[in-house]
XYZ file of C-alpha atoms in Angstrom:
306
model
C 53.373 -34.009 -65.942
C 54.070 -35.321 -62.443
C 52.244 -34.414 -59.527
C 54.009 -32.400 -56.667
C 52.477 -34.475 -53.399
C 54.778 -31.572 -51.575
C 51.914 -28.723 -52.220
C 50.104 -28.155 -49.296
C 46.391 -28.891 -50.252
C 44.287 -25.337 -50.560
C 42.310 -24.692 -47.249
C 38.873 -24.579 -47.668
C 37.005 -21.690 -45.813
C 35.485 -24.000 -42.373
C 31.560 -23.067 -41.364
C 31.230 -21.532 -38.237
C 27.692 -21.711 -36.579
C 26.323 -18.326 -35.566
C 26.953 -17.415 -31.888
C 23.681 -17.260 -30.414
C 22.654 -14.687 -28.090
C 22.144 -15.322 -24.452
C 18.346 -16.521 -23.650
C 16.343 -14.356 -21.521
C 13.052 -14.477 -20.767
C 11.068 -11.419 -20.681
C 7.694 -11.627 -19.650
C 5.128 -9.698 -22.131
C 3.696 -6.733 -20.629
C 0.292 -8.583 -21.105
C 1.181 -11.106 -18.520
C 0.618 -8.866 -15.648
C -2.780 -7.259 -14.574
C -2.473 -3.538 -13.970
C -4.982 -0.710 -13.639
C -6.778 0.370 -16.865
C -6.387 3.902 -15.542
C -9.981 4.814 -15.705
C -11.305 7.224 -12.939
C -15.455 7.382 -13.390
C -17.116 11.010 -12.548
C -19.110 9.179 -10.187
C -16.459 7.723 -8.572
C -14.517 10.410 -8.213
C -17.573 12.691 -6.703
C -17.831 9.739 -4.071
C -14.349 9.224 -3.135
C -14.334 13.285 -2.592
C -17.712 13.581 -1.264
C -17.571 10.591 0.724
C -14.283 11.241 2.195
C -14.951 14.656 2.961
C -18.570 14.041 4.746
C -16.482 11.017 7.022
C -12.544 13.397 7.205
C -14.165 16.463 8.807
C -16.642 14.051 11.388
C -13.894 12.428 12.416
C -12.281 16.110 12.698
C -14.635 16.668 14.983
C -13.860 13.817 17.308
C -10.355 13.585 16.882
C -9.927 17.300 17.829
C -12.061 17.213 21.283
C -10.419 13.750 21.832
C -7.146 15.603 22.101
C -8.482 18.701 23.940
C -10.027 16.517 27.105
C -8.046 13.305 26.884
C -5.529 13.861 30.076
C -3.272 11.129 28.640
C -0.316 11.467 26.237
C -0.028 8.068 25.498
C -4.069 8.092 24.766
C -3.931 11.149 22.282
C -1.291 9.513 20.103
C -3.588 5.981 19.951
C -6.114 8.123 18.853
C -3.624 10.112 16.356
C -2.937 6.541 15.313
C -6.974 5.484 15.160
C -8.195 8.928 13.116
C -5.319 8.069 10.607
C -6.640 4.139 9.914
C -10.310 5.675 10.081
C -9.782 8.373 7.580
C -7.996 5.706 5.301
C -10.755 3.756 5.575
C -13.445 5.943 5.074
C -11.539 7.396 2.074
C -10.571 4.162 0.879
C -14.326 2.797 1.124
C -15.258 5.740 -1.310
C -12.696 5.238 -3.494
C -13.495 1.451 -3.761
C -17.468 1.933 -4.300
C -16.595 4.709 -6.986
C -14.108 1.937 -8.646
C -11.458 4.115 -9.297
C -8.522 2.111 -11.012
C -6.453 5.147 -11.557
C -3.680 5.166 -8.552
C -2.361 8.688 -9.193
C -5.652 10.028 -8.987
C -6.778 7.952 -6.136
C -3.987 9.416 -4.304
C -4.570 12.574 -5.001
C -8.196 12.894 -3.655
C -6.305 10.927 -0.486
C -4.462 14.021 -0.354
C -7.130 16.604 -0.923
C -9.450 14.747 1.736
C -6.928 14.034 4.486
C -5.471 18.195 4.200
C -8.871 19.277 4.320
C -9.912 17.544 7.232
C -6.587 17.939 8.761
C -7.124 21.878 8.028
C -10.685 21.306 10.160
C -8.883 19.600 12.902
C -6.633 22.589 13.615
C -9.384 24.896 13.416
C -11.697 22.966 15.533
C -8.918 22.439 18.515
C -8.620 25.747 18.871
C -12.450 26.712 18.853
C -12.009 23.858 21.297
C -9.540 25.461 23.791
C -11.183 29.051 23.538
C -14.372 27.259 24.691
C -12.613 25.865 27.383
C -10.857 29.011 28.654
C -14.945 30.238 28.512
C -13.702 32.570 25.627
C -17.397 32.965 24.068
C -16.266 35.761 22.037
C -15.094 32.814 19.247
C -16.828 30.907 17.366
C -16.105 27.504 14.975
C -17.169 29.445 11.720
C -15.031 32.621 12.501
C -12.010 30.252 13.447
C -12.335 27.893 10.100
C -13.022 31.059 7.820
C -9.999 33.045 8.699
C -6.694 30.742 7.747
C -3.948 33.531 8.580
C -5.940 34.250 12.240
C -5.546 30.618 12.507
C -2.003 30.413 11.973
C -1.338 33.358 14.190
C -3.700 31.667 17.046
C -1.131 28.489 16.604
C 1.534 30.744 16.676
C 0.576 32.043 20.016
C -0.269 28.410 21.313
C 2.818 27.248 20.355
C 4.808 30.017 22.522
C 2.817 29.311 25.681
C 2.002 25.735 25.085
C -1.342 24.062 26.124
C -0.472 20.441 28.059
C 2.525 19.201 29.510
C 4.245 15.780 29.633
C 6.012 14.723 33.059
C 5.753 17.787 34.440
C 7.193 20.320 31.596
C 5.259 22.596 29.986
C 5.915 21.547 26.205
C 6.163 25.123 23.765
C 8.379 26.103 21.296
C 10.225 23.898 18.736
C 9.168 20.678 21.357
C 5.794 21.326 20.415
C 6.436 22.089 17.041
C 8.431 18.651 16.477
C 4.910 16.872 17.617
C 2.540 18.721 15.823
C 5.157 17.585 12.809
C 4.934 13.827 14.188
C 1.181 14.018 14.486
C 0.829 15.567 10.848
C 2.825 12.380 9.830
C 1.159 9.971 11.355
C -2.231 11.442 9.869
C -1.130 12.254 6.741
C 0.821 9.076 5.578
C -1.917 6.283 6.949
C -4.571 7.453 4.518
C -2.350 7.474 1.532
C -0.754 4.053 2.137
C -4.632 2.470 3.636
C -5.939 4.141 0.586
C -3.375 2.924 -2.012
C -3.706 -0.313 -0.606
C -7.989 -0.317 -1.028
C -7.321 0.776 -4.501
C -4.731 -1.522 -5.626
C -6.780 -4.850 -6.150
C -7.367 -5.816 -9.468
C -10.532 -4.825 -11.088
C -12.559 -7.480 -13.458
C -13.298 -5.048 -16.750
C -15.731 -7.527 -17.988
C -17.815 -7.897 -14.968
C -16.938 -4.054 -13.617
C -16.226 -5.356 -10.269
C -12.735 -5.559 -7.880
C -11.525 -9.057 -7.394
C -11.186 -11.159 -4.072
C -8.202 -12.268 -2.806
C -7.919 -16.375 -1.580
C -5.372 -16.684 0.797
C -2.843 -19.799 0.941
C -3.759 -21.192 -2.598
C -0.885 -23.376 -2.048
C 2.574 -23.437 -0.116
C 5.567 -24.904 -1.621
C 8.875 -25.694 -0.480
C 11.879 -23.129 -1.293
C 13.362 -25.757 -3.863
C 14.247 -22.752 -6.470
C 15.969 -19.418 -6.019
C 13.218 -16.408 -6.040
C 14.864 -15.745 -10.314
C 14.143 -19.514 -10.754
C 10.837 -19.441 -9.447
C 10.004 -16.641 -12.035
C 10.951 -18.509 -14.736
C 9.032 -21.360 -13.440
C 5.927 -19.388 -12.952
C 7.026 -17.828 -16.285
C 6.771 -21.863 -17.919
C 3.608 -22.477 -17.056
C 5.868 -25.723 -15.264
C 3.453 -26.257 -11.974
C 4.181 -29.336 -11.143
C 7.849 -28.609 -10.484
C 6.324 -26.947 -7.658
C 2.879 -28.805 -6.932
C 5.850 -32.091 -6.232
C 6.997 -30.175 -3.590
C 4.773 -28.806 -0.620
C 5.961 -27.481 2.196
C 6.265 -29.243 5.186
C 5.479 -28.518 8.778
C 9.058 -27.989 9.548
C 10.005 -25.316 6.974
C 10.467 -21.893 8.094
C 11.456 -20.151 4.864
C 8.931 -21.499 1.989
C 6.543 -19.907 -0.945
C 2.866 -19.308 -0.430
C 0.900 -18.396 -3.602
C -2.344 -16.509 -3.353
C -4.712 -15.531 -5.966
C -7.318 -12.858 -6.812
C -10.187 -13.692 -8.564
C -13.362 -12.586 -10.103
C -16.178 -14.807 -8.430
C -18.295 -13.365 -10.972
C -16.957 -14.891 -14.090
C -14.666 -17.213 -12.577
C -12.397 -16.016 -15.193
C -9.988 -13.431 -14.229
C -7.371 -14.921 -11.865
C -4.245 -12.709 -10.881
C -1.664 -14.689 -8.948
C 1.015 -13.493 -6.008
C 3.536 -15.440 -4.965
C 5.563 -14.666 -1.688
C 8.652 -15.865 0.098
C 7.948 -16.188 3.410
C 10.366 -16.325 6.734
C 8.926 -17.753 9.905
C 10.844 -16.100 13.343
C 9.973 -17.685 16.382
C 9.743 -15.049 19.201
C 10.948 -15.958 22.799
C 7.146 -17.158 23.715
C 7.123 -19.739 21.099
C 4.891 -17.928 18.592
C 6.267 -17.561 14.863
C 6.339 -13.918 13.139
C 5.915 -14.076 9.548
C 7.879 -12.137 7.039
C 6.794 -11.607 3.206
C 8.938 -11.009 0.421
C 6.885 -10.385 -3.026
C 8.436 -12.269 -5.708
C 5.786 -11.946 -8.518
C 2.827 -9.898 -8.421
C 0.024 -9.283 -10.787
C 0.555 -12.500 -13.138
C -2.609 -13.120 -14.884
C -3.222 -16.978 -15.491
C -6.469 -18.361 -16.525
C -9.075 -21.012 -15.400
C -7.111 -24.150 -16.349
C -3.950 -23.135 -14.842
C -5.732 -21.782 -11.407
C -6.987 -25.446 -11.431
C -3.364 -26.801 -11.668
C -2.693 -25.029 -8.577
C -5.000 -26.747 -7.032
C -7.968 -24.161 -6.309
């Protein structure tokens, strides 16, 4: 039988390769340090007990500060100063307790710098009565009864107690400072205290880490997403080939913390950073965090030269 060369040939079915999905690089949740959450009794009693015994002694200064200091400008420096003090004092007791819980860290922030605030209040006003020779008051009387506190404030607030070139300052004026000043107080201990807290802590050796400045500064020759990846890589030397030099203002600076007691935990930071040059010639720096928190080990703080 002949053969018909006029039938198209059957197709065969082609192979098509599998699209592949789009690579992304998520870094495991074990690459970054953060806080094991653990909040010790001990610690706890000394960040409260420590923070108290310092909040309501500064209290006491603070509050006769304001009462005899003539100048305006002078009582909010030393708004400014009882707000980095408290922080620190807080902060300190935190740090010694080794809390590594942030919430709860906060939180006795919180309870210390309202209770001292509270003693504040109640000692300015002891303060002024003694000062109008009202001996009729006393400190315990004042910081026992709350609502005759609030009604005293009341009263002070109507009349007003200093004035600020040459008007009396009362009513919702002196109500918008006493909000400023409660502000100012309130907010420096929680972000000083939050800051005290949030090195990383060496489990092993149940100690907080040191930071080293400067480990190394490299050039901007990657985009801050690239950088991630290359920190991500392990790849070093794509930065270690390029340092910064003297004339860059925008470049990365990596910093480390590390325990000097094993010499094993190492958390890394890396930070963009923007040199402005004011009009007298001296540059203003400018961070941007890029990563934070990335654990490397012994080896690879070596590669980076430290």
């Amino acid at each position: 039988m002949p053969i018909d060369f006029t039938k198209p040939e059957p197709q065969l079915p082609q192979w098509v390769a599998p699209a592949s999905p789009p690579l992304t690089f998520t870094p495991l949740p074990e690459s970054y340090y953060k806080h094991s959450g653990k909040a010790p009794l001990l610690g706890l009693l000394a960040g409260l007990g420590g923070g108290l015994l310092i909040g309501i002694g500064l209290a006491f200064a603070y509050s006769y500060v304001i009462v005899y200091l003539p100048f305006v400008y002078l009582r909010v420096l030393a708004t400014i100063g009882y707000g980095f003090a408290l922080a620190f004092g807080v902060g300190f007791g935190l740090q010694t307790g080794k809390i590594r819980n942030t919430p709860v860290a906060l939180a006795i922030v919180g309870v210390v710098t309202l209770i001292s605030f509270y003693f504040v209040w109640g000692i300015w006003v002891f303060a002024e009565f003694q000062r109008a020779d009202n001996e009729d008051v006393t400190l315990i009387g004042v910081l026992t009864s709350p609502f005759v506190l609030w009604e005293v404030i009341h009263k002070i607030n109507e009349t007003g107690v200093w004035g600020f070139r040459g008007t009396n300052v009362s009513g919702i004026a002196l109500w918008v400072v006493w909000i400023v000043e409660a502000v100012i107080i309130f907010s420096i201990p929680l972000l000083g205290g939050w800051g005290l807290v949030s090195d990383p802590f060496c489990e092993t050796c149940d100690r907080w880490t040191e930071e080293e400045n400067a480990v190394r500064e490299f050039k901007r020759v990657a985009s801050p997403a690239e950088l991630k990846e290359i920190l991500r890589r392990k790849d070093y030397g794509a930065l270690l080939g390029h340092p910064r030099r003297a004339g860059d203002e925008v470049f990365y600076r990596a910093s480390v913390h590390k325990c000097k007691n094993c010499n094993v935990f190492h958390v890394l930071k890396v930070e963009e950073i923007t040199l402005a040059i004011d009009q007298n010639g001296k540059a203003n720096e400018s961070k941007t965090p890029i990563v934070e928190n990335l654990l490397i080990n012994a080896s690879e703080m070596a590669a980076l030269g430290s």
